[in-house]
Coordinates of C-alpha atoms and ligand atoms in Angstrom, one line a residue:
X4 CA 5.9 18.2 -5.5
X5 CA 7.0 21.6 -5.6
X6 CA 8.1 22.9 -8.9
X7 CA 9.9 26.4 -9.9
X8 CA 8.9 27.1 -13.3
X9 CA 8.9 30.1 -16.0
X10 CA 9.4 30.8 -19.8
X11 CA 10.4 34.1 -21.6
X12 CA 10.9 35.2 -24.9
X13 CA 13.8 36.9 -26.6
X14 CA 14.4 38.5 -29.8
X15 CA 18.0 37.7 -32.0
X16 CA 20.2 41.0 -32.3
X17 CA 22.1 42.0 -35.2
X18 CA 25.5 43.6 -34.3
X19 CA 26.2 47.0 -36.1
X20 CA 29.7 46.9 -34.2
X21 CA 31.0 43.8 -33.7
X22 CA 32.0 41.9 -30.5
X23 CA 35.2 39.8 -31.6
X24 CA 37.4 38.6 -29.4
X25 CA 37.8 38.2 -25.5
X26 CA 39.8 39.6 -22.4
X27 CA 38.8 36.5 -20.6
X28 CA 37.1 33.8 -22.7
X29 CA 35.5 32.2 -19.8
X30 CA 33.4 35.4 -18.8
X31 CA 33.2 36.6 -21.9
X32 CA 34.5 39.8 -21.6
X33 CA 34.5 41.1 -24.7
X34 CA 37.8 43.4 -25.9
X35 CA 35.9 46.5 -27.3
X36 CA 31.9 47.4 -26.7
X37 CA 29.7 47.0 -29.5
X38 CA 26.2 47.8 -30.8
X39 CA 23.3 46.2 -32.4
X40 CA 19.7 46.1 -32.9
X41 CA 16.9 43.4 -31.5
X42 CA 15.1 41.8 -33.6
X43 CA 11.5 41.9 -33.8
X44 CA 10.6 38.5 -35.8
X45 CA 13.9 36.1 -35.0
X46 CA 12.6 35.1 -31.4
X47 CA 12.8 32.4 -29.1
X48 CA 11.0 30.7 -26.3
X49 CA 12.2 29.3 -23.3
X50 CA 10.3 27.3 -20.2
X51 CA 12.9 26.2 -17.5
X52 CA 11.1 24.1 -14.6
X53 CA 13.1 23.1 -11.5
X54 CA 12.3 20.5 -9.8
X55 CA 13.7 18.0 -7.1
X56 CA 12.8 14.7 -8.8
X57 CA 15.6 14.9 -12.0
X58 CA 19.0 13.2 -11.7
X59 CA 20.5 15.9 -14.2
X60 CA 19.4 19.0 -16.5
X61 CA 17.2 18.1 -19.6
X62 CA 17.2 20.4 -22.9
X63 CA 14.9 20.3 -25.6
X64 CA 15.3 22.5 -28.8
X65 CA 12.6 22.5 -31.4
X66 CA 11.5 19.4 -29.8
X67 CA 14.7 17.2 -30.2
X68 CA 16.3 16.4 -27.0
X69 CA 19.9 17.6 -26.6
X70 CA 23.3 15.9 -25.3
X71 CA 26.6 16.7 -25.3
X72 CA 28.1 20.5 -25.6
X73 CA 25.1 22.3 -25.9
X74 CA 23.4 20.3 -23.0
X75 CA 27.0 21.5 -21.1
X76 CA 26.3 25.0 -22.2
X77 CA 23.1 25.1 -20.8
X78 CA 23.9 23.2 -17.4
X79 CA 26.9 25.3 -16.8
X80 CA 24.5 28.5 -17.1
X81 CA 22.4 27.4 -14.8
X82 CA 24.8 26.5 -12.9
X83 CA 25.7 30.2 -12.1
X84 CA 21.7 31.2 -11.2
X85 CA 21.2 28.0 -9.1
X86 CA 24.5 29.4 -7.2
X87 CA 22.8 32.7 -6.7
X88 CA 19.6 31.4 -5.8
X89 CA 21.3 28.6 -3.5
X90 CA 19.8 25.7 -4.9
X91 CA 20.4 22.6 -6.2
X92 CA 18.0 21.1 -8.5
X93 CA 18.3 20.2 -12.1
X94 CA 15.8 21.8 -14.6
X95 CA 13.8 20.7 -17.7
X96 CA 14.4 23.4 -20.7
X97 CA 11.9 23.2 -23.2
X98 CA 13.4 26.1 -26.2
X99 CA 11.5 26.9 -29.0
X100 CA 12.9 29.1 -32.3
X101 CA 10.8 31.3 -34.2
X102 CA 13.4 30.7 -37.5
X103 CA 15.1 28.4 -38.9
X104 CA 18.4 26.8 -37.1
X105 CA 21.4 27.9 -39.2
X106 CA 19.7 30.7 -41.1
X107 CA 22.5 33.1 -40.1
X108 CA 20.5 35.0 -37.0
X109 CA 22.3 34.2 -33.9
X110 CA 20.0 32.3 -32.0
X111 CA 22.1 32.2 -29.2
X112 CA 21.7 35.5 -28.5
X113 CA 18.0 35.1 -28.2
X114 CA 18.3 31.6 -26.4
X115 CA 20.5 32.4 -23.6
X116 CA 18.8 36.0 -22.9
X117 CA 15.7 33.3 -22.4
X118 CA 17.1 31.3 -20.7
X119 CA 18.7 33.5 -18.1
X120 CA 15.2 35.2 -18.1
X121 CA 13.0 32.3 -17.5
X122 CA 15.5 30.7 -15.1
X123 CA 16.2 34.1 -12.6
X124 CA 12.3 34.3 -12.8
X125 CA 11.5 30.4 -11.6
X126 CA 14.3 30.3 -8.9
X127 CA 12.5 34.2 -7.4
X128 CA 15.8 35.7 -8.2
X129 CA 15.1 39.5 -8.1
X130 CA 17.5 40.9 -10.7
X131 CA 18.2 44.1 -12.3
X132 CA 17.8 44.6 -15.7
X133 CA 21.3 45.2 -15.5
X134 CA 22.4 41.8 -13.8
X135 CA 20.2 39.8 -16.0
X136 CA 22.2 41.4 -18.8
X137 CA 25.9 40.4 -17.2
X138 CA 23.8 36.4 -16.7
X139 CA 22.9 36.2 -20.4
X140 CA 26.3 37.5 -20.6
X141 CA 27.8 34.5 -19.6
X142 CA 26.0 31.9 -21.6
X143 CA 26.4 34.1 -24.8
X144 CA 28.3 37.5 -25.2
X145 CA 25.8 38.7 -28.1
X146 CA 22.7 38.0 -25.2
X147 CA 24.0 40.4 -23.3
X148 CA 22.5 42.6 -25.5
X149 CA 19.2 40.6 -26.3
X150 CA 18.1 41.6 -22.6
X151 CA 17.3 45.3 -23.8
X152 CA 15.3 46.1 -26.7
X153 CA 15.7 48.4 -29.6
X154 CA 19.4 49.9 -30.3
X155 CA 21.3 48.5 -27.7
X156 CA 25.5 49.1 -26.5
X157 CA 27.1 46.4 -24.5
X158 CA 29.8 47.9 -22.0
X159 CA 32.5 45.9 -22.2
X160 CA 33.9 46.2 -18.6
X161 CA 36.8 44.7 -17.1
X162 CA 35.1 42.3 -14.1
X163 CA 31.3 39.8 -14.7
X164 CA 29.4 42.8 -12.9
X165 CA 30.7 45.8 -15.4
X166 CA 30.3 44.0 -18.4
X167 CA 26.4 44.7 -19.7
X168 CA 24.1 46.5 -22.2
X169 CA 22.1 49.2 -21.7
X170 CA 19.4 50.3 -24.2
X171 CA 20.5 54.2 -26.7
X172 CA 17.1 53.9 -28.3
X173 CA 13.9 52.3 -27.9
X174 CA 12.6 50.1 -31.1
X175 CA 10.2 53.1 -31.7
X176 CA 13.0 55.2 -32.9
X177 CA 13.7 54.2 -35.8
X178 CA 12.1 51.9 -38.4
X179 CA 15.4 50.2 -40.1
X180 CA 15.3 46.5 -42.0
X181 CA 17.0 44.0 -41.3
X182 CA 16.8 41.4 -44.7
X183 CA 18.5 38.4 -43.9
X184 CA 19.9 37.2 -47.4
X185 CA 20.3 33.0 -46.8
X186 CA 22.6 31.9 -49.3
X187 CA 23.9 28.9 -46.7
X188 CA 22.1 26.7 -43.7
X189 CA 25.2 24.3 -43.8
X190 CA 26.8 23.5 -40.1
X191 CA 29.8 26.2 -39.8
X192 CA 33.1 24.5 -39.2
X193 CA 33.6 26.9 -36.3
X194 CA 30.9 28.9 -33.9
X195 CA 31.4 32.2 -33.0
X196 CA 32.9 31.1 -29.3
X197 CA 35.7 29.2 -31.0
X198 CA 36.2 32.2 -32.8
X199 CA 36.6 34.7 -30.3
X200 CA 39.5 32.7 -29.0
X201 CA 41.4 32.8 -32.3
X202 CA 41.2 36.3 -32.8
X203 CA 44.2 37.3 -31.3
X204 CA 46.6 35.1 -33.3
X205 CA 45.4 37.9 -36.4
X206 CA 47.3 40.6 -36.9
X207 CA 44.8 42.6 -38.2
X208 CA 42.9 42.2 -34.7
X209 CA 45.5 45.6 -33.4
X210 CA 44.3 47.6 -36.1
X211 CA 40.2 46.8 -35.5
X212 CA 40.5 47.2 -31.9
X213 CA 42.8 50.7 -32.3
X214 CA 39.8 51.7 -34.9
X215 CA 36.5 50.6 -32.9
X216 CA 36.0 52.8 -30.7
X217 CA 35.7 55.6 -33.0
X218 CA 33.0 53.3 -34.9
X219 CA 31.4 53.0 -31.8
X220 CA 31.3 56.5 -31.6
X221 CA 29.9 57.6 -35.3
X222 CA 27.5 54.7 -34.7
X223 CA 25.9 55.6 -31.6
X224 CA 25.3 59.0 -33.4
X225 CA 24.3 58.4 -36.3
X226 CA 21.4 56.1 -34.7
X227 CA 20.5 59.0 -32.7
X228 CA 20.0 61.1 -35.6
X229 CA 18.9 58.3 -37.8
X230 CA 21.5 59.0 -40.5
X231 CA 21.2 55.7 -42.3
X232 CA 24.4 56.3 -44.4
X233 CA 26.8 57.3 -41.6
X234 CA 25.6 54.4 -39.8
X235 CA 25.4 51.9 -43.0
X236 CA 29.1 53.2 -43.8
X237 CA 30.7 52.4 -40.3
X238 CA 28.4 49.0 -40.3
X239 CA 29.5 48.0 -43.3
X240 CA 33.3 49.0 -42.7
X241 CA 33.3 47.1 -39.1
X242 CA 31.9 43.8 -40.6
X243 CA 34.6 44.3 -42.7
X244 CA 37.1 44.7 -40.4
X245 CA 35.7 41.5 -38.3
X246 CA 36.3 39.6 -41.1
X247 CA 39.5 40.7 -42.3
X248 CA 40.3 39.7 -38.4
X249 CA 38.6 36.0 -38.9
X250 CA 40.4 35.4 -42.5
X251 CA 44.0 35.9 -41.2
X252 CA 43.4 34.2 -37.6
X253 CA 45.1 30.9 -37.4
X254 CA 43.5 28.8 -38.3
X255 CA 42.3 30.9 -40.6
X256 CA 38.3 31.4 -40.8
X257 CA 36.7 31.8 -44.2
X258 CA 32.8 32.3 -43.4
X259 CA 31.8 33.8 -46.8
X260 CA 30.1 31.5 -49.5
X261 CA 29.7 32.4 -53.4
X262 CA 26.4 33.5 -52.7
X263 CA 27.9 36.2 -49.9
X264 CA 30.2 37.9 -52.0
X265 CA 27.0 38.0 -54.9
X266 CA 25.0 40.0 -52.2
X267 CA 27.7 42.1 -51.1
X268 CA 28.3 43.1 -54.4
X269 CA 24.5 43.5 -55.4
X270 CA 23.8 45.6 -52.2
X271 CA 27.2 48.4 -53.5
X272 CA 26.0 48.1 -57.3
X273 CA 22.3 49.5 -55.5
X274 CA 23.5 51.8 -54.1
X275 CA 25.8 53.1 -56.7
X276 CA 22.1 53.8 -58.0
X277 CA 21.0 55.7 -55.1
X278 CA 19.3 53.0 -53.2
X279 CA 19.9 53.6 -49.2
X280 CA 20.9 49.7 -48.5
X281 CA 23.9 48.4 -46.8
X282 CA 25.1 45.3 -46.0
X283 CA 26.8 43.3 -42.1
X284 CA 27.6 39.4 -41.9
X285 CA 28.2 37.4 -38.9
X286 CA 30.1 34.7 -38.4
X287 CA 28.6 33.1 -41.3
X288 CA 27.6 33.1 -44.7
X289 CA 24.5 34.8 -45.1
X290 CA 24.2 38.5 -45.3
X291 CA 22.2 41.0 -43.5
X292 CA 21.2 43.5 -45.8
X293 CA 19.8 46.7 -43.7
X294 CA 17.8 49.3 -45.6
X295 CA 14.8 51.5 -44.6
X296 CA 11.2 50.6 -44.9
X297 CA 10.6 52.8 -48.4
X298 CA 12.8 50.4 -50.5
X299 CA 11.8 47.3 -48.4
X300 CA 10.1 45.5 -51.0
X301 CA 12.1 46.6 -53.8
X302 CA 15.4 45.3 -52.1
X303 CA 13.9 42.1 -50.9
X304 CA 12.8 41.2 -54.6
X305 CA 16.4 42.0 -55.5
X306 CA 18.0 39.7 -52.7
X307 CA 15.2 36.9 -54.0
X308 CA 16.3 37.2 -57.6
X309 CA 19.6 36.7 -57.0
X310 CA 20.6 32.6 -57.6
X311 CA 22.5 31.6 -54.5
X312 CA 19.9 33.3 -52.1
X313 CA 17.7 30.6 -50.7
X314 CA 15.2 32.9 -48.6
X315 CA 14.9 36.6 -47.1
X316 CA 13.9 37.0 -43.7
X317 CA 12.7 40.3 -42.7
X318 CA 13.1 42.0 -38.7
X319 CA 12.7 45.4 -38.1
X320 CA 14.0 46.7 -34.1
X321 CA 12.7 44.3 -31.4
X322 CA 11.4 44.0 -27.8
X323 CA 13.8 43.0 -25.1
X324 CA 13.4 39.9 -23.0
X325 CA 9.7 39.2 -21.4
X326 CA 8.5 37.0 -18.7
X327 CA 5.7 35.1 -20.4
X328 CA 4.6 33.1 -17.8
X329 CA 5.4 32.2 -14.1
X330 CA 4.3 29.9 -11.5
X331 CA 3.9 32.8 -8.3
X332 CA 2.6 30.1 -5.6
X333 CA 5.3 27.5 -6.2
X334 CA 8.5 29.5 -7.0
X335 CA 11.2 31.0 -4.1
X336 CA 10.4 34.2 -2.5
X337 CA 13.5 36.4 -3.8
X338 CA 16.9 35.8 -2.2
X339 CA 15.7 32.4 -0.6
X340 CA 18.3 30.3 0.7
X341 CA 17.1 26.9 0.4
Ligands
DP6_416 C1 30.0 37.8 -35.1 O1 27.9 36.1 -28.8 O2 27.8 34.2 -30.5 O3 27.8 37.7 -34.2 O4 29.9 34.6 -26.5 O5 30.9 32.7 -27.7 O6 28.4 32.9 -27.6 P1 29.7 33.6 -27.6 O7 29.8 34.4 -29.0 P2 28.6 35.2 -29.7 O8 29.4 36.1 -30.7 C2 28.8 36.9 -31.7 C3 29.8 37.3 -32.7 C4 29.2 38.0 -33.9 C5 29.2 39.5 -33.6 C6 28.2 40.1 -32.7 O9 27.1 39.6 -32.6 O10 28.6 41.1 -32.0

């Protein structure tokens, strides 16, 4: 029995300028651009095997089968590479994370830039860098930009073929850390794709979106120059913004914990001292606290004596998506119809 198998790896991105908010929620077509760095350490893994024999798609994450919304998620996804490839059969997902769920890195970022990965490569679809980007895309906005490695811009684009990321540096650049302060691994009360679609009812969300592109702009510089403070000081002020967007949304969404606003504060008291340390959340609690690799251990012991942080997890700038593995003799030529 035939079967069309392959598994990539991804790395998690963190977003310098945020993507917050949709055009169209269903393609996620993001508002504005935005800009992040791939994470080296905060990877995942992800075999998807077509075959002809299963009734319906299977998931596995961390070896616990999946039902329900995520299972959806996934299905859908394929859905839209089956379509492309022209064929029909379900697949068995097998996903592996290198951190822990709910530690504040965005695994779907790395998931979905897998998934798309490993599934185009088992069904022989021949895709672009590019295309793969606008596939991940569609599973996850933030994967978009897990496709590429480094310091990475997604475009946002008006129509599902004009909305990708391209790569403005390679991870060789420039050596920044990423130190992932976990004060919280509770369940939030709303993911990130719930999210987006609130984000017009804020009416701070004008005043972000009339600001960002001139954040995009001073960021995109600074990482070109590697001018950690122009870039911490736009990073900083975006997340900012994001979450002045996310507080005033109705329903109103209140991601930061006691042990957030402790680092926040902690990261401006060090650098009122002179340390070079700034600080970006998600949509979450825990706090990503981006310095250079001089003060890396210093900061880290910092984050680690302060009560409410659980754990640090380090990154420094990532790999984009690789093909680990692929079966040649059984997959689909490219473009075959079946
Ligand atoms: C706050 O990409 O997770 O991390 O497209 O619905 O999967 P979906 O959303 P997602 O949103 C990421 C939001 C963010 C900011 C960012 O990474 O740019």
């Amino acid at each position: 029995m035939p079967v069309y198998r392959a598994k990539a790896q991804a790395g998690a991105n963190i977003a310098f300028i945020k993507y917050w908010g949709n055009l169209d929620d269903a393609l996620r077509l993001p508002l504005t651009n935005s800009l992040s760095m791939t994470l080296d350490r905060a990877t995942t893994v992800t075999e998807v095997a077509f075959r002809p024999d299963l009734a319906a798609d299977v998931l596995i994450i961390n070896g616990v089968q999946q039902g329900g919304a995520a299972l959806e998620r996934v299905s859908r996804h394929l859905d839209h590479l089956r379509a492309r490839a022209g064929l029909t059969w379900r697949a068995r997902v097998l996903s592996e994370n290198s951190f822990p769920t709910g530690a504040g890195i965005a695994s779907s970022a790395a998931a979905f830039a897998a998934l798309t990965a490993a599934a185009a490569a088992a069904l022989g679809l021949d895709l672009s860098p590019r295309e793969l980007s606008t596939y991940a895309r569609l599973g996850s906005g933030s994967a978009a930009r897990s496709v590429f490695g480094g310091f990475v811009e997604w475009v946002a684009g008006a129509r599902h073929e004009d909305s990708y990321a391209y790569p403005i540096a390679p991870p060789s650049h420039w050596t920044l850390v990423d130190a992932v302060a976990v004060v919280s691994t509770a369940h939030k009360a709303m993911g990130s794709t719930g999210g987006h679609a609130l984000a017009s009812t804020s009416p701070f969300q004008p005043a972000r979106l009339a600001h960002v592109h001139t954040a995009l702009a001073k960021a995109r510089s600074a990482i070109l120059a590697r001018d950690f403070h122009a870039l911490g000081e736009v990073m900083e002020l975006d997340a900012l913004a994001m979450h002045a967007v996310m507080m005033t949304s109705r329903p109103s969404l209140l991601y930061w914990q006691p042990g957030t606003l402790a680092v926040m504060h902690a990261v401006r008291s060090w650098r009122e001292a002179g340390i070079p340390v700034y600080f970006t959340i998600d949509a979450g609690p825990n706090v990503h606290v981006i310095t250079l690799p001089e003060h890396e251990s210093w900061v880290v012991a910092q984050l680690q004596a302060i009560p409410d942080v659980r754990e640090v997890l380090v990154n420094y700038p990532g790999p984009g998506v690789r093909l680990l593995e692929r079966e040649e003799e059984s997959s689909p030529s490219p473009n075959t119809t079946l």
